[in-house]
Amino acid sequence: AIERTLSIIKPDAVNKNIIGKIYSRFESNGLKIVAAKMVYLSEREAEGFYAVHRERPFFRDLVKFMTSGPVMVQVLEGENAIAKNRDLMGATDPKKAAPGTIRADFASSIDANAVHGSDSPETAAVEIAYFFPSSEIYSR
Ligand code: CMP
């Protein structure tokens, strides 16, 4: 089915000047960018976005990292977009990510892991709505 998923290019990858390289991977694999913006997240915005991780030991470091510089946020649309984006990203820990994935090629640590992608249809709906009203999503 045609799905939408939320993607974030994290501060490490924005700082490395590889937004275009990551966009190329989305585009050449059938994922269309139907909404996008650059955002410098406040602490409150980062905490809200990652609220499901609030009790995890890495939560403070995650918020600190995600507010360390601007991020690029986009909605990707395409056949099986949620799983496809996760395949393109590779495992959360770049050391465990398969060769040729975004994290294997561009990320340096589990915190500075270049990209985020929604993990289910339910999460995708919540995460997309967190950043984009439907009037800012341009599909077809
Ligand atoms: P992301 O997909 O953005 O979702 C939560 C983030 O927390 C994750 O990517 C990692 O960058 C970060 N993180 C740090 N430590 C861990 C961990 N042990 N397990 C999962 N995520 C972690």
Short mmCIF file of N, CA, C and O and ligand atoms in Angstrom, two decimals:
data_model
loop_
_atom_site.label_atom_id
_atom_site.label_comp_id
_atom_site.label_asym_id
_atom_site.label_seq_id
_atom_site.Cartn_x
_atom_site.Cartn_y
_atom_site.Cartn_z
N ALA A 1 0.85 -1.21 0.00
CA ALA A 1 0.00 0.00 0.00
C ALA A 1 0.87 1.25 0.00
O ALA A 1 2.00 1.21 0.50
N ILE A 2 0.34 2.32 -0.54
CA ILE A 2 1.04 3.60 -0.48
C ILE A 2 0.94 4.12 0.95
O ILE A 2 -0.14 4.21 1.52
N GLU A 3 2.11 4.42 1.54
CA GLU A 3 2.15 4.92 2.92
C GLU A 3 2.93 6.23 2.95
O GLU A 3 3.66 6.56 2.02
N ARG A 4 2.79 6.91 4.10
CA ARG A 4 3.64 8.07 4.41
C ARG A 4 4.40 7.77 5.69
O ARG A 4 3.87 7.13 6.60
N THR A 5 5.63 8.29 5.76
CA THR A 5 6.43 8.12 6.96
C THR A 5 7.16 9.41 7.27
O THR A 5 7.42 10.21 6.37
N LEU A 6 7.47 9.64 8.56
CA LEU A 6 8.24 10.82 8.91
C LEU A 6 9.72 10.47 8.98
O LEU A 6 10.11 9.47 9.60
N SER A 7 10.52 11.29 8.33
CA SER A 7 11.96 11.14 8.31
C SER A 7 12.60 12.39 8.89
O SER A 7 12.14 13.50 8.62
N ILE A 8 13.63 12.22 9.71
CA ILE A 8 14.43 13.35 10.19
C ILE A 8 15.89 13.10 9.85
O ILE A 8 16.43 12.03 10.16
N ILE A 9 16.51 14.07 9.19
CA ILE A 9 17.96 14.05 9.02
C ILE A 9 18.52 14.81 10.22
O ILE A 9 18.22 15.99 10.43
N LYS A 10 19.28 14.10 11.05
CA LYS A 10 19.68 14.60 12.37
C LYS A 10 20.84 15.60 12.28
O LYS A 10 21.48 15.74 11.23
N PRO A 11 21.13 16.30 13.40
CA PRO A 11 22.15 17.36 13.37
C PRO A 11 23.52 16.91 12.84
O PRO A 11 24.20 17.70 12.17
N ASP A 12 23.92 15.67 13.11
CA ASP A 12 25.23 15.22 12.62
C ASP A 12 25.28 15.22 11.10
O ASP A 12 26.25 15.69 10.49
N ALA A 13 24.21 14.73 10.47
CA ALA A 13 24.20 14.63 9.00
C ALA A 13 23.99 16.00 8.35
O ALA A 13 24.59 16.29 7.30
N VAL A 14 23.18 16.87 8.96
CA VAL A 14 23.03 18.23 8.44
C VAL A 14 24.39 18.93 8.49
O VAL A 14 24.82 19.56 7.51
N ASN A 15 25.08 18.76 9.63
CA ASN A 15 26.40 19.40 9.79
C ASN A 15 27.43 18.85 8.82
O ASN A 15 28.33 19.57 8.38
N LYS A 16 27.29 17.58 8.43
CA LYS A 16 28.21 16.98 7.46
C LYS A 16 27.90 17.37 6.03
O LYS A 16 28.57 16.91 5.08
N ASN A 17 26.80 18.12 5.83
CA ASN A 17 26.43 18.62 4.49
C ASN A 17 26.04 17.48 3.54
O ASN A 17 26.41 17.49 2.37
N ILE A 18 25.28 16.51 4.08
CA ILE A 18 24.89 15.37 3.25
C ILE A 18 23.36 15.21 3.14
O ILE A 18 22.87 14.11 2.88
N ILE A 19 22.64 16.33 3.30
CA ILE A 19 21.18 16.26 3.10
C ILE A 19 20.89 15.73 1.69
O ILE A 19 20.05 14.84 1.51
N GLY A 20 21.58 16.26 0.70
CA GLY A 20 21.33 15.86 -0.69
C GLY A 20 21.63 14.39 -0.94
O GLY A 20 20.90 13.71 -1.65
N LYS A 21 22.72 13.91 -0.37
CA LYS A 21 23.07 12.49 -0.55
C LYS A 21 21.98 11.60 0.03
O LYS A 21 21.65 10.55 -0.54
N ILE A 22 21.44 11.99 1.17
CA ILE A 22 20.39 11.18 1.81
C ILE A 22 19.09 11.30 1.00
O ILE A 22 18.41 10.30 0.75
N TYR A 23 18.77 12.51 0.54
CA TYR A 23 17.58 12.68 -0.30
C TYR A 23 17.68 11.82 -1.56
O TYR A 23 16.70 11.24 -2.01
N SER A 24 18.87 11.73 -2.16
CA SER A 24 19.06 10.91 -3.36
C SER A 24 18.68 9.46 -3.10
O SER A 24 18.12 8.80 -3.97
N ARG A 25 19.03 8.98 -1.92
CA ARG A 25 18.70 7.57 -1.61
C ARG A 25 17.19 7.38 -1.51
O ARG A 25 16.67 6.37 -1.98
N PHE A 26 16.51 8.35 -0.89
CA PHE A 26 15.05 8.26 -0.84
C PHE A 26 14.49 8.24 -2.27
O PHE A 26 13.70 7.37 -2.64
N GLU A 27 14.92 9.21 -3.06
CA GLU A 27 14.34 9.39 -4.40
C GLU A 27 14.65 8.22 -5.33
O GLU A 27 13.79 7.77 -6.08
N SER A 28 15.87 7.70 -5.25
CA SER A 28 16.20 6.61 -6.17
C SER A 28 15.60 5.29 -5.72
O SER A 28 15.67 4.29 -6.44
N ASN A 29 15.01 5.26 -4.54
CA ASN A 29 14.34 4.04 -4.06
C ASN A 29 12.82 4.19 -3.99
O ASN A 29 12.15 3.46 -3.26
N GLY A 30 12.30 5.13 -4.73
CA GLY A 30 10.84 5.22 -4.86
C GLY A 30 10.13 5.96 -3.75
O GLY A 30 8.90 5.89 -3.65
N LEU A 31 10.87 6.67 -2.91
CA LEU A 31 10.24 7.48 -1.87
C LEU A 31 10.22 8.93 -2.31
O LEU A 31 11.26 9.50 -2.65
N LYS A 32 9.03 9.51 -2.33
CA LYS A 32 8.87 10.90 -2.78
C LYS A 32 8.78 11.83 -1.57
O LYS A 32 8.07 11.53 -0.60
N ILE A 33 9.51 12.94 -1.63
CA ILE A 33 9.44 13.94 -0.55
C ILE A 33 8.21 14.81 -0.82
O ILE A 33 8.16 15.53 -1.81
N VAL A 34 7.20 14.69 0.07
CA VAL A 34 5.93 15.40 -0.14
C VAL A 34 5.74 16.55 0.85
O VAL A 34 4.76 17.29 0.77
N ALA A 35 6.71 16.71 1.78
CA ALA A 35 6.74 17.85 2.70
C ALA A 35 8.14 17.90 3.26
O ALA A 35 8.78 16.84 3.40
N ALA A 36 8.66 19.11 3.56
CA ALA A 36 10.00 19.21 4.12
C ALA A 36 10.21 20.58 4.76
O ALA A 36 9.66 21.57 4.30
N LYS A 37 10.97 20.60 5.85
CA LYS A 37 11.43 21.87 6.42
C LYS A 37 12.64 21.65 7.31
O LYS A 37 12.82 20.56 7.88
N MET A 38 13.46 22.71 7.42
CA MET A 38 14.58 22.68 8.36
C MET A 38 14.10 23.31 9.66
O MET A 38 13.45 24.34 9.66
N VAL A 39 14.42 22.63 10.77
CA VAL A 39 13.95 23.06 12.09
C VAL A 39 15.09 22.97 13.08
O VAL A 39 15.85 22.00 13.06
N TYR A 40 15.22 23.99 13.92
CA TYR A 40 16.15 23.91 15.05
C TYR A 40 15.28 23.62 16.27
O TYR A 40 14.64 24.52 16.80
N LEU A 41 15.22 22.38 16.68
CA LEU A 41 14.29 21.97 17.72
C LEU A 41 14.64 22.60 19.07
O LEU A 41 15.81 22.63 19.46
N SER A 42 13.61 23.07 19.78
CA SER A 42 13.80 23.48 21.17
C SER A 42 13.83 22.21 22.02
O SER A 42 13.44 21.12 21.57
N GLU A 43 14.28 22.37 23.26
CA GLU A 43 14.30 21.22 24.17
C GLU A 43 12.89 20.65 24.32
O GLU A 43 12.68 19.43 24.27
N ARG A 44 11.92 21.53 24.46
CA ARG A 44 10.54 21.08 24.64
C ARG A 44 10.04 20.31 23.41
O ARG A 44 9.36 19.29 23.54
N GLU A 45 10.38 20.80 22.21
CA GLU A 45 9.95 20.11 20.98
C GLU A 45 10.60 18.73 20.86
O GLU A 45 9.95 17.76 20.46
N ALA A 46 11.89 18.65 21.19
CA ALA A 46 12.58 17.35 21.10
C ALA A 46 12.02 16.38 22.14
O ALA A 46 11.79 15.20 21.84
N GLU A 47 11.77 16.87 23.35
CA GLU A 47 11.19 16.01 24.39
C GLU A 47 9.81 15.51 23.98
O GLU A 47 9.47 14.35 24.19
N GLY A 48 9.03 16.38 23.37
CA GLY A 48 7.68 16.00 22.93
C GLY A 48 7.73 14.97 21.82
O GLY A 48 6.99 13.98 21.84
N PHE A 49 8.63 15.18 20.88
CA PHE A 49 8.73 14.24 19.76
C PHE A 49 9.12 12.85 20.24
O PHE A 49 8.61 11.84 19.77
N TYR A 50 10.07 12.80 21.19
CA TYR A 50 10.58 11.51 21.67
C TYR A 50 9.93 11.10 23.00
O TYR A 50 10.53 10.32 23.76
N ALA A 51 8.73 11.57 23.26
CA ALA A 51 8.06 11.31 24.54
C ALA A 51 7.99 9.81 24.90
O ALA A 51 8.09 9.46 26.07
N VAL A 52 7.86 8.93 23.88
CA VAL A 52 7.78 7.49 24.17
C VAL A 52 9.07 6.96 24.82
O VAL A 52 9.06 5.91 25.45
N HIS A 53 10.17 7.70 24.64
CA HIS A 53 11.46 7.26 25.20
C HIS A 53 11.77 7.93 26.54
O HIS A 53 12.88 7.77 27.07
N ARG A 54 10.80 8.67 27.09
CA ARG A 54 11.05 9.51 28.28
C ARG A 54 11.72 8.77 29.44
O ARG A 54 12.57 9.32 30.14
N GLU A 55 11.35 7.50 29.62
CA GLU A 55 11.90 6.74 30.76
C GLU A 55 13.19 5.98 30.42
O GLU A 55 13.75 5.30 31.28
N ARG A 56 13.63 6.06 29.17
CA ARG A 56 14.83 5.30 28.79
C ARG A 56 16.08 6.01 29.29
O ARG A 56 16.11 7.25 29.40
N PRO A 57 17.14 5.24 29.60
CA PRO A 57 18.36 5.86 30.15
C PRO A 57 19.03 6.84 29.19
O PRO A 57 19.75 7.74 29.63
N PHE A 58 18.77 6.68 27.89
CA PHE A 58 19.45 7.54 26.92
C PHE A 58 18.66 8.80 26.59
O PHE A 58 19.07 9.60 25.74
N PHE A 59 17.51 9.01 27.28
CA PHE A 59 16.61 10.11 26.89
C PHE A 59 17.28 11.49 26.94
O PHE A 59 17.17 12.28 26.00
N ARG A 60 17.98 11.81 28.04
CA ARG A 60 18.60 13.14 28.15
C ARG A 60 19.63 13.37 27.05
O ARG A 60 19.68 14.43 26.45
N ASP A 61 20.46 12.36 26.80
CA ASP A 61 21.48 12.49 25.75
C ASP A 61 20.83 12.64 24.38
O ASP A 61 21.32 13.40 23.53
N LEU A 62 19.72 11.93 24.17
CA LEU A 62 19.00 12.01 22.90
C LEU A 62 18.48 13.44 22.68
O LEU A 62 18.67 14.03 21.60
N VAL A 63 17.85 14.01 23.72
CA VAL A 63 17.32 15.37 23.59
C VAL A 63 18.46 16.37 23.40
O VAL A 63 18.38 17.27 22.56
N LYS A 64 19.53 16.18 24.12
CA LYS A 64 20.68 17.08 24.00
C LYS A 64 21.23 17.05 22.57
O LYS A 64 21.51 18.09 21.96
N PHE A 65 21.36 15.84 22.03
CA PHE A 65 21.89 15.73 20.67
C PHE A 65 20.94 16.33 19.64
O PHE A 65 21.36 17.06 18.74
N MET A 66 19.66 16.05 19.77
CA MET A 66 18.69 16.50 18.77
C MET A 66 18.47 18.01 18.80
O MET A 66 17.91 18.58 17.85
N THR A 67 18.94 18.67 19.88
CA THR A 67 18.85 20.13 19.95
C THR A 67 20.21 20.78 19.75
O THR A 67 20.39 21.96 20.01
N SER A 68 21.19 20.01 19.26
CA SER A 68 22.56 20.54 19.11
C SER A 68 22.76 21.29 17.81
O SER A 68 23.80 21.92 17.61
N GLY A 69 21.79 21.23 16.91
CA GLY A 69 21.89 21.92 15.62
C GLY A 69 20.62 21.68 14.85
O GLY A 69 19.76 20.90 15.29
N PRO A 70 20.46 22.35 13.70
CA PRO A 70 19.24 22.16 12.93
C PRO A 70 19.09 20.74 12.38
O PRO A 70 20.09 20.06 12.14
N VAL A 71 17.85 20.34 12.19
CA VAL A 71 17.54 19.05 11.56
C VAL A 71 16.70 19.33 10.33
O VAL A 71 16.11 20.39 10.19
N MET A 72 16.68 18.36 9.41
CA MET A 72 15.83 18.45 8.23
C MET A 72 14.72 17.42 8.41
O MET A 72 15.01 16.24 8.60
N VAL A 73 13.47 17.90 8.38
CA VAL A 73 12.33 17.01 8.63
C VAL A 73 11.53 16.87 7.34
O VAL A 73 11.23 17.87 6.69
N GLN A 74 11.18 15.61 6.97
CA GLN A 74 10.41 15.42 5.75
C GLN A 74 9.41 14.28 5.88
O GLN A 74 9.58 13.38 6.68
N VAL A 75 8.37 14.40 5.06
CA VAL A 75 7.41 13.30 4.91
C VAL A 75 7.75 12.59 3.61
O VAL A 75 7.87 13.24 2.55
N LEU A 76 7.94 11.27 3.69
CA LEU A 76 8.23 10.46 2.52
C LEU A 76 6.98 9.65 2.18
O LEU A 76 6.34 9.09 3.07
N GLU A 77 6.67 9.59 0.90
CA GLU A 77 5.49 8.85 0.47
C GLU A 77 5.89 7.83 -0.59
O GLU A 77 6.71 8.13 -1.46
N GLY A 78 5.29 6.64 -0.51
CA GLY A 78 5.55 5.62 -1.52
C GLY A 78 5.03 4.28 -1.08
O GLY A 78 4.53 4.11 0.04
N GLU A 79 5.18 3.31 -1.98
CA GLU A 79 4.78 1.94 -1.68
C GLU A 79 5.57 1.43 -0.47
O GLU A 79 6.80 1.50 -0.47
N ASN A 80 4.87 1.00 0.56
CA ASN A 80 5.53 0.39 1.71
C ASN A 80 6.57 1.33 2.34
O ASN A 80 7.64 0.91 2.78
N ALA A 81 6.25 2.64 2.37
CA ALA A 81 7.24 3.67 2.72
C ALA A 81 7.87 3.49 4.10
O ALA A 81 9.05 3.78 4.28
N ILE A 82 7.09 3.01 5.07
CA ILE A 82 7.61 2.93 6.44
C ILE A 82 8.74 1.90 6.53
O ILE A 82 9.84 2.21 7.00
N ALA A 83 8.48 0.70 6.03
CA ALA A 83 9.50 -0.36 6.06
C ALA A 83 10.64 -0.04 5.10
O ALA A 83 11.81 -0.30 5.40
N LYS A 84 10.30 0.52 3.94
CA LYS A 84 11.34 0.83 2.96
C LYS A 84 12.34 1.84 3.53
O LYS A 84 13.56 1.66 3.43
N ASN A 85 11.81 2.88 4.20
CA ASN A 85 12.71 3.87 4.79
C ASN A 85 13.57 3.23 5.87
O ASN A 85 14.77 3.51 5.98
N ARG A 86 13.00 2.33 6.66
CA ARG A 86 13.79 1.68 7.71
C ARG A 86 14.87 0.78 7.11
O ARG A 86 15.98 0.69 7.64
N ASP A 87 14.56 0.13 6.00
CA ASP A 87 15.59 -0.66 5.30
C ASP A 87 16.71 0.24 4.79
O ASP A 87 17.89 -0.11 4.91
N LEU A 88 16.34 1.38 4.22
CA LEU A 88 17.37 2.30 3.70
C LEU A 88 18.23 2.86 4.82
O LEU A 88 19.43 3.08 4.64
N MET A 89 17.63 3.09 6.00
CA MET A 89 18.38 3.65 7.13
C MET A 89 19.37 2.64 7.71
O MET A 89 20.46 3.01 8.11
N GLY A 90 18.95 1.38 7.85
CA GLY A 90 19.77 0.38 8.52
C GLY A 90 19.54 0.40 10.03
O GLY A 90 18.77 1.21 10.54
N ALA A 91 20.22 -0.48 10.74
CA ALA A 91 20.01 -0.64 12.19
C ALA A 91 20.33 0.66 12.94
O ALA A 91 21.19 1.44 12.51
N THR A 92 19.63 0.85 14.08
CA THR A 92 19.80 2.06 14.90
C THR A 92 21.26 2.32 15.24
O THR A 92 21.73 3.45 15.19
N ASP A 93 21.96 1.24 15.61
CA ASP A 93 23.39 1.36 15.92
C ASP A 93 24.19 1.19 14.62
O ASP A 93 24.19 0.11 14.02
N PRO A 94 24.88 2.24 14.17
CA PRO A 94 25.58 2.16 12.88
C PRO A 94 26.57 1.00 12.81
O PRO A 94 26.82 0.47 11.72
N LYS A 95 27.10 0.57 13.96
CA LYS A 95 28.03 -0.56 13.96
C LYS A 95 27.35 -1.85 13.53
O LYS A 95 27.98 -2.78 13.07
N LYS A 96 26.01 -1.89 13.72
CA LYS A 96 25.25 -3.09 13.36
C LYS A 96 24.50 -2.92 12.05
O LYS A 96 23.80 -3.84 11.60
N ALA A 97 24.61 -1.75 11.43
CA ALA A 97 23.84 -1.48 10.21
C ALA A 97 24.48 -2.18 9.01
O ALA A 97 25.71 -2.24 8.88
N ALA A 98 23.64 -2.73 8.14
CA ALA A 98 24.13 -3.46 6.96
C ALA A 98 24.86 -2.50 6.02
O ALA A 98 24.51 -1.32 5.91
N PRO A 99 25.89 -3.02 5.32
CA PRO A 99 26.62 -2.20 4.36
C PRO A 99 25.68 -1.60 3.32
O PRO A 99 24.72 -2.26 2.90
N GLY A 100 25.94 -0.37 2.94
CA GLY A 100 25.11 0.27 1.92
C GLY A 100 23.91 1.00 2.48
O GLY A 100 23.22 1.70 1.75
N THR A 101 23.64 0.85 3.79
CA THR A 101 22.54 1.61 4.40
C THR A 101 23.05 3.01 4.79
O THR A 101 24.26 3.24 4.88
N ILE A 102 22.10 3.92 5.01
CA ILE A 102 22.47 5.30 5.34
C ILE A 102 23.31 5.35 6.61
O ILE A 102 24.34 6.03 6.67
N ARG A 103 22.89 4.59 7.63
CA ARG A 103 23.64 4.66 8.89
C ARG A 103 25.01 4.02 8.77
O ARG A 103 25.99 4.52 9.34
N ALA A 104 25.12 2.92 8.03
CA ALA A 104 26.44 2.30 7.85
C ALA A 104 27.37 3.26 7.12
O ALA A 104 28.55 3.37 7.45
N ASP A 105 26.83 3.99 6.14
CA ASP A 105 27.68 4.82 5.30
C ASP A 105 27.99 6.20 5.92
O ASP A 105 29.04 6.77 5.65
N PHE A 106 27.04 6.75 6.70
CA PHE A 106 27.19 8.14 7.12
C PHE A 106 27.18 8.38 8.63
O PHE A 106 27.45 9.51 9.06
N ALA A 107 26.83 7.38 9.46
CA ALA A 107 26.65 7.64 10.89
C ALA A 107 27.85 7.16 11.69
O ALA A 107 28.57 6.26 11.27
N SER A 108 28.02 7.76 12.88
CA SER A 108 29.21 7.44 13.66
C SER A 108 28.90 6.80 15.00
O SER A 108 29.75 6.13 15.57
N SER A 109 27.71 6.98 15.56
CA SER A 109 27.39 6.38 16.86
C SER A 109 25.89 6.19 16.98
O SER A 109 25.13 6.70 16.15
N ILE A 110 25.46 5.49 18.03
CA ILE A 110 24.03 5.23 18.19
C ILE A 110 23.26 6.53 18.44
O ILE A 110 22.09 6.63 18.09
N ASP A 111 23.91 7.53 19.02
CA ASP A 111 23.25 8.83 19.19
C ASP A 111 23.32 9.64 17.89
O ASP A 111 22.29 10.12 17.40
N ALA A 112 24.53 9.81 17.37
CA ALA A 112 24.70 10.55 16.11
C ALA A 112 24.53 9.56 14.97
O ALA A 112 25.48 9.17 14.29
N ASN A 113 23.27 9.14 14.75
CA ASN A 113 23.03 8.07 13.77
C ASN A 113 22.32 8.55 12.50
O ASN A 113 21.64 7.80 11.83
N ALA A 114 22.51 9.84 12.21
CA ALA A 114 22.18 10.45 10.90
C ALA A 114 20.70 10.64 10.59
O ALA A 114 20.33 11.68 10.03
N VAL A 115 19.88 9.64 10.88
CA VAL A 115 18.47 9.72 10.47
C VAL A 115 17.54 9.09 11.50
O VAL A 115 17.93 8.21 12.26
N HIS A 116 16.30 9.56 11.47
CA HIS A 116 15.20 8.93 12.20
C HIS A 116 14.13 8.56 11.20
O HIS A 116 13.93 9.29 10.21
N GLY A 117 13.41 7.46 11.43
CA GLY A 117 12.26 7.12 10.61
C GLY A 117 11.19 6.47 11.45
O GLY A 117 11.50 5.69 12.36
N SER A 118 9.93 6.78 11.18
CA SER A 118 8.81 6.19 11.92
C SER A 118 8.88 4.67 11.84
O SER A 118 9.28 4.11 10.82
N ASP A 119 8.43 4.00 12.93
CA ASP A 119 8.56 2.53 12.97
C ASP A 119 7.26 1.78 12.74
O ASP A 119 7.27 0.56 12.69
N SER A 120 6.12 2.47 12.61
CA SER A 120 4.84 1.79 12.38
C SER A 120 3.86 2.80 11.80
O SER A 120 4.09 4.01 11.90
N PRO A 121 2.76 2.34 11.22
CA PRO A 121 1.75 3.27 10.70
C PRO A 121 1.21 4.20 11.78
O PRO A 121 0.99 5.39 11.52
N GLU A 122 1.01 3.67 13.00
CA GLU A 122 0.48 4.50 14.08
C GLU A 122 1.47 5.60 14.45
O GLU A 122 1.10 6.76 14.60
N THR A 123 2.75 5.22 14.61
CA THR A 123 3.79 6.20 14.93
C THR A 123 3.93 7.21 13.81
O THR A 123 4.10 8.41 14.06
N ALA A 124 3.88 6.74 12.57
CA ALA A 124 4.03 7.65 11.43
C ALA A 124 2.95 8.73 11.47
O ALA A 124 3.26 9.91 11.28
N ALA A 125 1.73 8.35 11.73
CA ALA A 125 0.64 9.33 11.76
C ALA A 125 0.88 10.38 12.84
O ALA A 125 0.73 11.59 12.61
N VAL A 126 1.28 9.93 14.03
CA VAL A 126 1.54 10.85 15.14
C VAL A 126 2.73 11.76 14.82
O VAL A 126 2.69 12.97 15.02
N GLU A 127 3.80 11.16 14.29
CA GLU A 127 5.03 11.93 14.03
C GLU A 127 4.85 12.93 12.90
O GLU A 127 5.37 14.05 12.95
N ILE A 128 4.12 12.54 11.85
CA ILE A 128 3.86 13.48 10.75
C ILE A 128 3.06 14.67 11.27
O ILE A 128 3.39 15.83 11.00
N ALA A 129 2.02 14.40 12.05
CA ALA A 129 1.16 15.46 12.58
C ALA A 129 1.92 16.37 13.55
O ALA A 129 1.57 17.54 13.72
N TYR A 130 2.98 15.84 14.17
CA TYR A 130 3.78 16.64 15.10
C TYR A 130 4.46 17.80 14.37
O TYR A 130 4.66 18.87 14.94
N PHE A 131 4.81 17.60 13.10
CA PHE A 131 5.55 18.63 12.36
C PHE A 131 4.75 19.30 11.24
O PHE A 131 5.06 20.43 10.88
N PHE A 132 3.80 18.59 10.64
CA PHE A 132 3.15 19.14 9.45
C PHE A 132 1.63 19.07 9.53
O PHE A 132 1.06 17.98 9.65
N PRO A 133 0.94 20.24 9.40
CA PRO A 133 -0.50 20.19 9.19
C PRO A 133 -0.75 19.63 7.78
O PRO A 133 0.13 19.72 6.92
N SER A 134 -1.90 19.02 7.56
CA SER A 134 -2.13 18.39 6.24
C SER A 134 -2.02 19.39 5.10
O SER A 134 -1.65 19.01 3.98
N SER A 135 -2.28 20.67 5.38
CA SER A 135 -2.17 21.71 4.33
C SER A 135 -0.73 21.90 3.86
O SER A 135 -0.50 22.51 2.82
N GLU A 136 0.26 21.37 4.59
CA GLU A 136 1.66 21.52 4.17
C GLU A 136 2.24 20.24 3.58
O GLU A 136 3.45 20.11 3.40
N ILE A 137 1.37 19.26 3.30
CA ILE A 137 1.81 18.01 2.67
C ILE A 137 1.27 17.99 1.25
O ILE A 137 0.06 18.09 1.04
N TYR A 138 2.18 17.89 0.27
CA TYR A 138 1.81 18.05 -1.14
C TYR A 138 1.94 16.74 -1.86
O TYR A 138 2.99 16.37 -2.35
N SER A 139 0.82 16.01 -1.90
CA SER A 139 0.80 14.68 -2.46
C SER A 139 0.09 14.72 -3.81
O SER A 139 -1.05 15.13 -3.89
N ARG A 140 0.79 14.27 -4.85
CA ARG A 140 0.27 14.23 -6.24
C ARG A 140 -0.08 15.57 -6.84
O ARG A 140 -0.35 16.54 -6.25
P1 CMP B 1 15.75 7.14 16.66
O1 CMP B 1 15.25 6.25 15.58
O2 CMP B 1 15.76 8.60 16.36
O3 CMP B 1 14.90 6.89 18.00
C1 CMP B 1 15.42 7.14 19.28
C2 CMP B 1 16.91 7.38 19.26
O4 CMP B 1 17.55 7.21 20.50
C3 CMP B 1 17.58 6.41 18.34
O5 CMP B 1 17.26 6.72 17.00
C4 CMP B 1 19.05 6.59 18.75
O6 CMP B 1 19.68 7.65 18.05
C5 CMP B 1 18.94 7.00 20.22
N1 CMP B 1 19.47 5.96 21.12
C6 CMP B 1 20.52 6.10 21.94
N2 CMP B 1 20.74 4.97 22.61
C7 CMP B 1 19.82 4.08 22.22
C8 CMP B 1 19.52 2.71 22.56
N3 CMP B 1 20.24 2.04 23.47
N4 CMP B 1 18.48 2.11 21.93
C9 CMP B 1 17.73 2.77 21.03
N5 CMP B 1 17.95 4.06 20.67
C10 CMP B 1 18.99 4.71 21.26
#
